[in-house]
Amino acid sequence: MTDQEHLGEAVELARLARAHGNHPFGALLVAADGTVVRAENTVLTSGDPTGHAETNLVRQSAMELSAEQLATSVLYTSTEPCAMCCGAIFWAGIGTVVYALSGEALIALLPPDSREFTLDLPSREVFARGGHAVEVRGPLGVPGTAEVHAGFWD
């Protein structure tokens, strides 16, 4: 599968997260051997502010895959990971992140009077401060990426 196809699945996971009563974010990890681990955002239904799709995915992936597998895996996410999620990705040793919607574009979707917490810190900047390289690709245009957020943040 291509990056675009995997990102399309991440957007579908975001759609499911929203349908399950959570923020519209989804992510999946693809290991070199083809193993796929999927996660969606659970912040609202779990009451856990760290329940972002990427942190949920890192927790689950670390239980299912070895450190060597994580290092050669690719994490695909519907939206650029926040600084917290970048930290989890970094500490897990995941080698590559690919995202569809940029953090900047997400912030632009919020209404001017939004009370949502935002942290305008691009993932590349977070990873650049780390002691090992994390390849970042994105934003990559994928149909439905912004639409999954339509009306959610109002």
mmCIF file of C-alpha atoms in Angstrom:
data_model
loop_
_atom_site.group_PDB
_atom_site.id
_atom_site.type_symbol
_atom_site.label_atom_id
_atom_site.label_comp_id
_atom_site.label_asym_id
_atom_site.label_seq_id
_atom_site.Cartn_x
_atom_site.Cartn_y
_atom_site.Cartn_z
ATOM 1 C CA MET A 1 0.000 0.000 0.000
ATOM 2 C CA THR A 2 1.077 3.591 -0.590
ATOM 3 C CA ASP A 3 1.454 6.408 1.930
ATOM 4 C CA GLN A 4 -1.769 7.891 0.559
ATOM 5 C CA GLU A 5 -3.686 4.654 1.120
ATOM 6 C CA HIS A 6 -2.406 4.287 4.681
ATOM 7 C CA LEU A 7 -3.268 7.918 5.384
ATOM 8 C CA GLY A 8 -6.739 7.286 3.978
ATOM 9 C CA GLU A 9 -7.121 4.540 6.583
ATOM 10 C CA ALA A 10 -5.903 6.931 9.304
ATOM 11 C CA VAL A 11 -8.581 9.424 8.236
ATOM 12 C CA GLU A 12 -11.169 6.635 8.399
ATOM 13 C CA LEU A 13 -9.992 5.836 11.938
ATOM 14 C CA ALA A 14 -10.463 9.542 12.748
ATOM 15 C CA ARG A 15 -14.002 9.299 11.389
ATOM 16 C CA LEU A 16 -14.606 6.279 13.662
ATOM 17 C CA ALA A 17 -13.170 8.111 16.677
ATOM 18 C CA ARG A 18 -15.636 10.919 16.059
ATOM 19 C CA ALA A 19 -18.501 8.444 15.644
ATOM 20 C CA HIS A 20 -17.469 6.891 18.982
ATOM 21 C CA GLY A 21 -17.759 10.300 20.692
ATOM 22 C CA ASN A 22 -14.131 11.395 20.598
ATOM 23 C CA HIS A 23 -11.962 13.973 18.863
ATOM 24 C CA PRO A 24 -11.540 13.105 15.164
ATOM 25 C CA PHE A 25 -8.025 11.685 15.081
ATOM 26 C CA GLY A 26 -6.791 8.270 13.988
ATOM 27 C CA ALA A 27 -3.438 6.572 13.490
ATOM 28 C CA LEU A 28 -1.916 3.288 12.417
ATOM 29 C CA LEU A 29 1.520 1.768 12.550
ATOM 30 C CA VAL A 30 2.818 -0.428 9.741
ATOM 31 C CA ALA A 31 5.762 -2.686 10.573
ATOM 32 C CA ALA A 32 8.256 -3.822 7.930
ATOM 33 C CA ASP A 33 6.811 -7.357 8.065
ATOM 34 C CA GLY A 34 3.334 -6.013 7.226
ATOM 35 C CA THR A 35 1.922 -6.099 10.759
ATOM 36 C CA VAL A 36 -0.566 -3.251 11.231
ATOM 37 C CA VAL A 37 -1.650 -1.786 14.573
ATOM 38 C CA ARG A 38 -4.539 0.698 14.641
ATOM 39 C CA ALA A 39 -5.758 3.247 17.205
ATOM 40 C CA GLU A 40 -8.146 6.127 17.511
ATOM 41 C CA ASN A 41 -8.474 9.067 19.872
ATOM 42 C CA THR A 42 -10.209 8.203 23.185
ATOM 43 C CA VAL A 43 -9.794 11.471 25.124
ATOM 44 C CA LEU A 44 -13.491 12.135 25.708
ATOM 45 C CA THR A 45 -14.755 8.603 26.318
ATOM 46 C CA SER A 46 -11.842 7.600 28.564
ATOM 47 C CA GLY A 47 -11.516 10.914 30.389
ATOM 48 C CA ASP A 48 -7.767 10.654 29.757
ATOM 49 C CA PRO A 49 -6.301 13.814 28.208
ATOM 50 C CA THR A 50 -3.331 11.753 26.965
ATOM 51 C CA GLY A 51 -5.614 9.419 24.983
ATOM 52 C CA HIS A 52 -4.577 10.848 21.630
ATOM 53 C CA ALA A 53 -4.604 8.435 18.706
ATOM 54 C CA GLU A 54 -0.812 8.423 18.494
ATOM 55 C CA THR A 55 -0.193 7.841 22.222
ATOM 56 C CA ASN A 56 -2.780 5.065 22.239
ATOM 57 C CA LEU A 57 -1.050 3.586 19.195
ATOM 58 C CA VAL A 58 2.407 3.799 20.786
ATOM 59 C CA ARG A 59 1.167 2.040 23.953
ATOM 60 C CA GLN A 60 -0.485 -0.731 21.961
ATOM 61 C CA SER A 61 2.386 -1.119 19.472
ATOM 62 C CA ALA A 62 4.997 -1.341 22.222
ATOM 63 C CA MET A 63 3.112 -4.293 23.708
ATOM 64 C CA GLU A 64 2.847 -6.095 20.366
ATOM 65 C CA LEU A 65 6.151 -5.329 18.631
ATOM 66 C CA SER A 66 9.824 -5.459 19.542
ATOM 67 C CA ALA A 67 12.055 -2.379 19.701
ATOM 68 C CA GLU A 68 13.661 -3.511 16.440
ATOM 69 C CA GLN A 69 10.261 -3.715 14.744
ATOM 70 C CA LEU A 70 9.255 -0.278 16.028
ATOM 71 C CA ALA A 71 12.476 1.256 14.688
ATOM 72 C CA THR A 72 11.654 0.146 11.140
ATOM 73 C CA SER A 73 7.921 0.894 11.337
ATOM 74 C CA VAL A 74 6.011 3.797 9.836
ATOM 75 C CA LEU A 75 3.384 5.630 11.872
ATOM 76 C CA TYR A 76 0.596 7.118 9.740
ATOM 77 C CA THR A 77 -1.673 9.694 11.316
ATOM 78 C CA SER A 78 -4.628 11.752 10.151
ATOM 79 C CA THR A 79 -3.173 14.936 11.663
ATOM 80 C CA GLU A 80 0.350 16.039 12.530
ATOM 81 C CA PRO A 81 1.290 14.733 15.977
ATOM 82 C CA CYS A 82 1.314 17.224 18.844
ATOM 83 C CA ALA A 83 4.406 17.686 21.022
ATOM 84 C CA MET A 84 3.155 15.115 23.566
ATOM 85 C CA CYS A 85 2.596 12.508 20.867
ATOM 86 C CA CYS A 86 5.973 13.297 19.295
ATOM 87 C CA GLY A 87 7.574 12.547 22.652
ATOM 88 C CA ALA A 88 5.834 9.172 22.830
ATOM 89 C CA ILE A 89 6.820 8.376 19.230
ATOM 90 C CA PHE A 90 10.407 9.414 19.923
ATOM 91 C CA TRP A 91 10.719 7.376 23.151
ATOM 92 C CA ALA A 92 9.214 4.336 21.408
ATOM 93 C CA GLY A 93 11.963 4.571 18.784
ATOM 94 C CA ILE A 94 9.564 4.686 15.813
ATOM 95 C CA GLY A 95 11.608 5.685 12.781
ATOM 96 C CA THR A 96 9.129 7.393 10.469
ATOM 97 C CA VAL A 97 5.979 9.508 10.813
ATOM 98 C CA VAL A 98 3.679 10.390 7.915
ATOM 99 C CA TYR A 99 0.735 12.737 8.412
ATOM 100 C CA ALA A 100 -2.125 14.129 6.339
ATOM 101 C CA LEU A 101 -3.288 17.422 7.925
ATOM 102 C CA SER A 102 -0.731 19.813 9.425
ATOM 103 C CA GLY A 103 -1.078 21.105 12.962
ATOM 104 C CA GLU A 104 -1.197 24.617 11.559
ATOM 105 C CA ALA A 105 -4.106 23.668 9.278
ATOM 106 C CA LEU A 106 -5.929 22.071 12.216
ATOM 107 C CA ILE A 107 -5.570 25.236 14.290
ATOM 108 C CA ALA A 108 -6.945 27.225 11.328
ATOM 109 C CA LEU A 109 -10.094 25.042 11.423
ATOM 110 C CA LEU A 110 -10.878 26.127 14.992
ATOM 111 C CA PRO A 111 -13.334 28.982 15.484
ATOM 112 C CA PRO A 112 -11.734 32.271 16.623
ATOM 113 C CA ASP A 113 -13.318 31.982 20.089
ATOM 114 C CA SER A 114 -12.337 28.330 20.557
ATOM 115 C CA ARG A 115 -11.451 27.181 24.061
ATOM 116 C CA GLU A 116 -9.574 24.166 22.741
ATOM 117 C CA PHE A 117 -5.991 23.891 23.919
ATOM 118 C CA THR A 118 -3.586 24.323 21.030
ATOM 119 C CA LEU A 119 0.164 23.984 20.875
ATOM 120 C CA ASP A 120 1.567 25.358 17.637
ATOM 121 C CA LEU A 121 4.821 23.410 17.662
ATOM 122 C CA PRO A 122 5.510 21.494 14.434
ATOM 123 C CA SER A 123 6.557 17.863 14.811
ATOM 124 C CA ARG A 124 9.750 18.416 12.832
ATOM 125 C CA GLU A 125 10.878 20.941 15.453
ATOM 126 C CA VAL A 126 10.210 18.517 18.301
ATOM 127 C CA PHE A 127 12.002 15.620 16.611
ATOM 128 C CA ALA A 128 14.953 17.848 15.620
ATOM 129 C CA ARG A 129 15.758 18.251 19.326
ATOM 130 C CA GLY A 130 15.999 14.502 19.896
ATOM 131 C CA GLY A 131 19.044 12.293 20.114
ATOM 132 C CA HIS A 132 18.051 10.098 17.188
ATOM 133 C CA ALA A 133 16.495 10.842 13.821
ATOM 134 C CA VAL A 134 12.786 10.500 13.139
ATOM 135 C CA GLU A 135 11.870 10.935 9.487
ATOM 136 C CA VAL A 136 8.767 13.101 8.977
ATOM 137 C CA ARG A 137 6.725 13.240 5.768
ATOM 138 C CA GLY A 138 3.750 15.537 5.495
ATOM 139 C CA PRO A 139 1.444 17.162 5.148
ATOM 140 C CA LEU A 140 0.245 14.894 2.353
ATOM 141 C CA GLY A 141 -3.100 15.680 0.779
ATOM 142 C CA VAL A 142 -5.670 12.965 1.380
ATOM 143 C CA PRO A 143 -9.380 13.265 0.576
ATOM 144 C CA GLY A 144 -11.539 13.860 3.643
ATOM 145 C CA THR A 145 -8.690 14.986 5.894
ATOM 146 C CA ALA A 146 -10.163 18.382 6.795
ATOM 147 C CA GLU A 147 -13.771 17.274 6.299
ATOM 148 C CA VAL A 148 -13.605 14.815 9.219
ATOM 149 C CA HIS A 149 -13.245 17.886 11.471
ATOM 150 C CA ALA A 150 -16.150 19.836 9.887
ATOM 151 C CA GLY A 151 -18.494 21.102 12.598
ATOM 152 C CA PHE A 152 -16.709 19.221 15.382
ATOM 153 C CA TRP A 153 -14.881 22.163 16.939
ATOM 154 C CA ASP A 154 -17.808 24.636 16.781
#
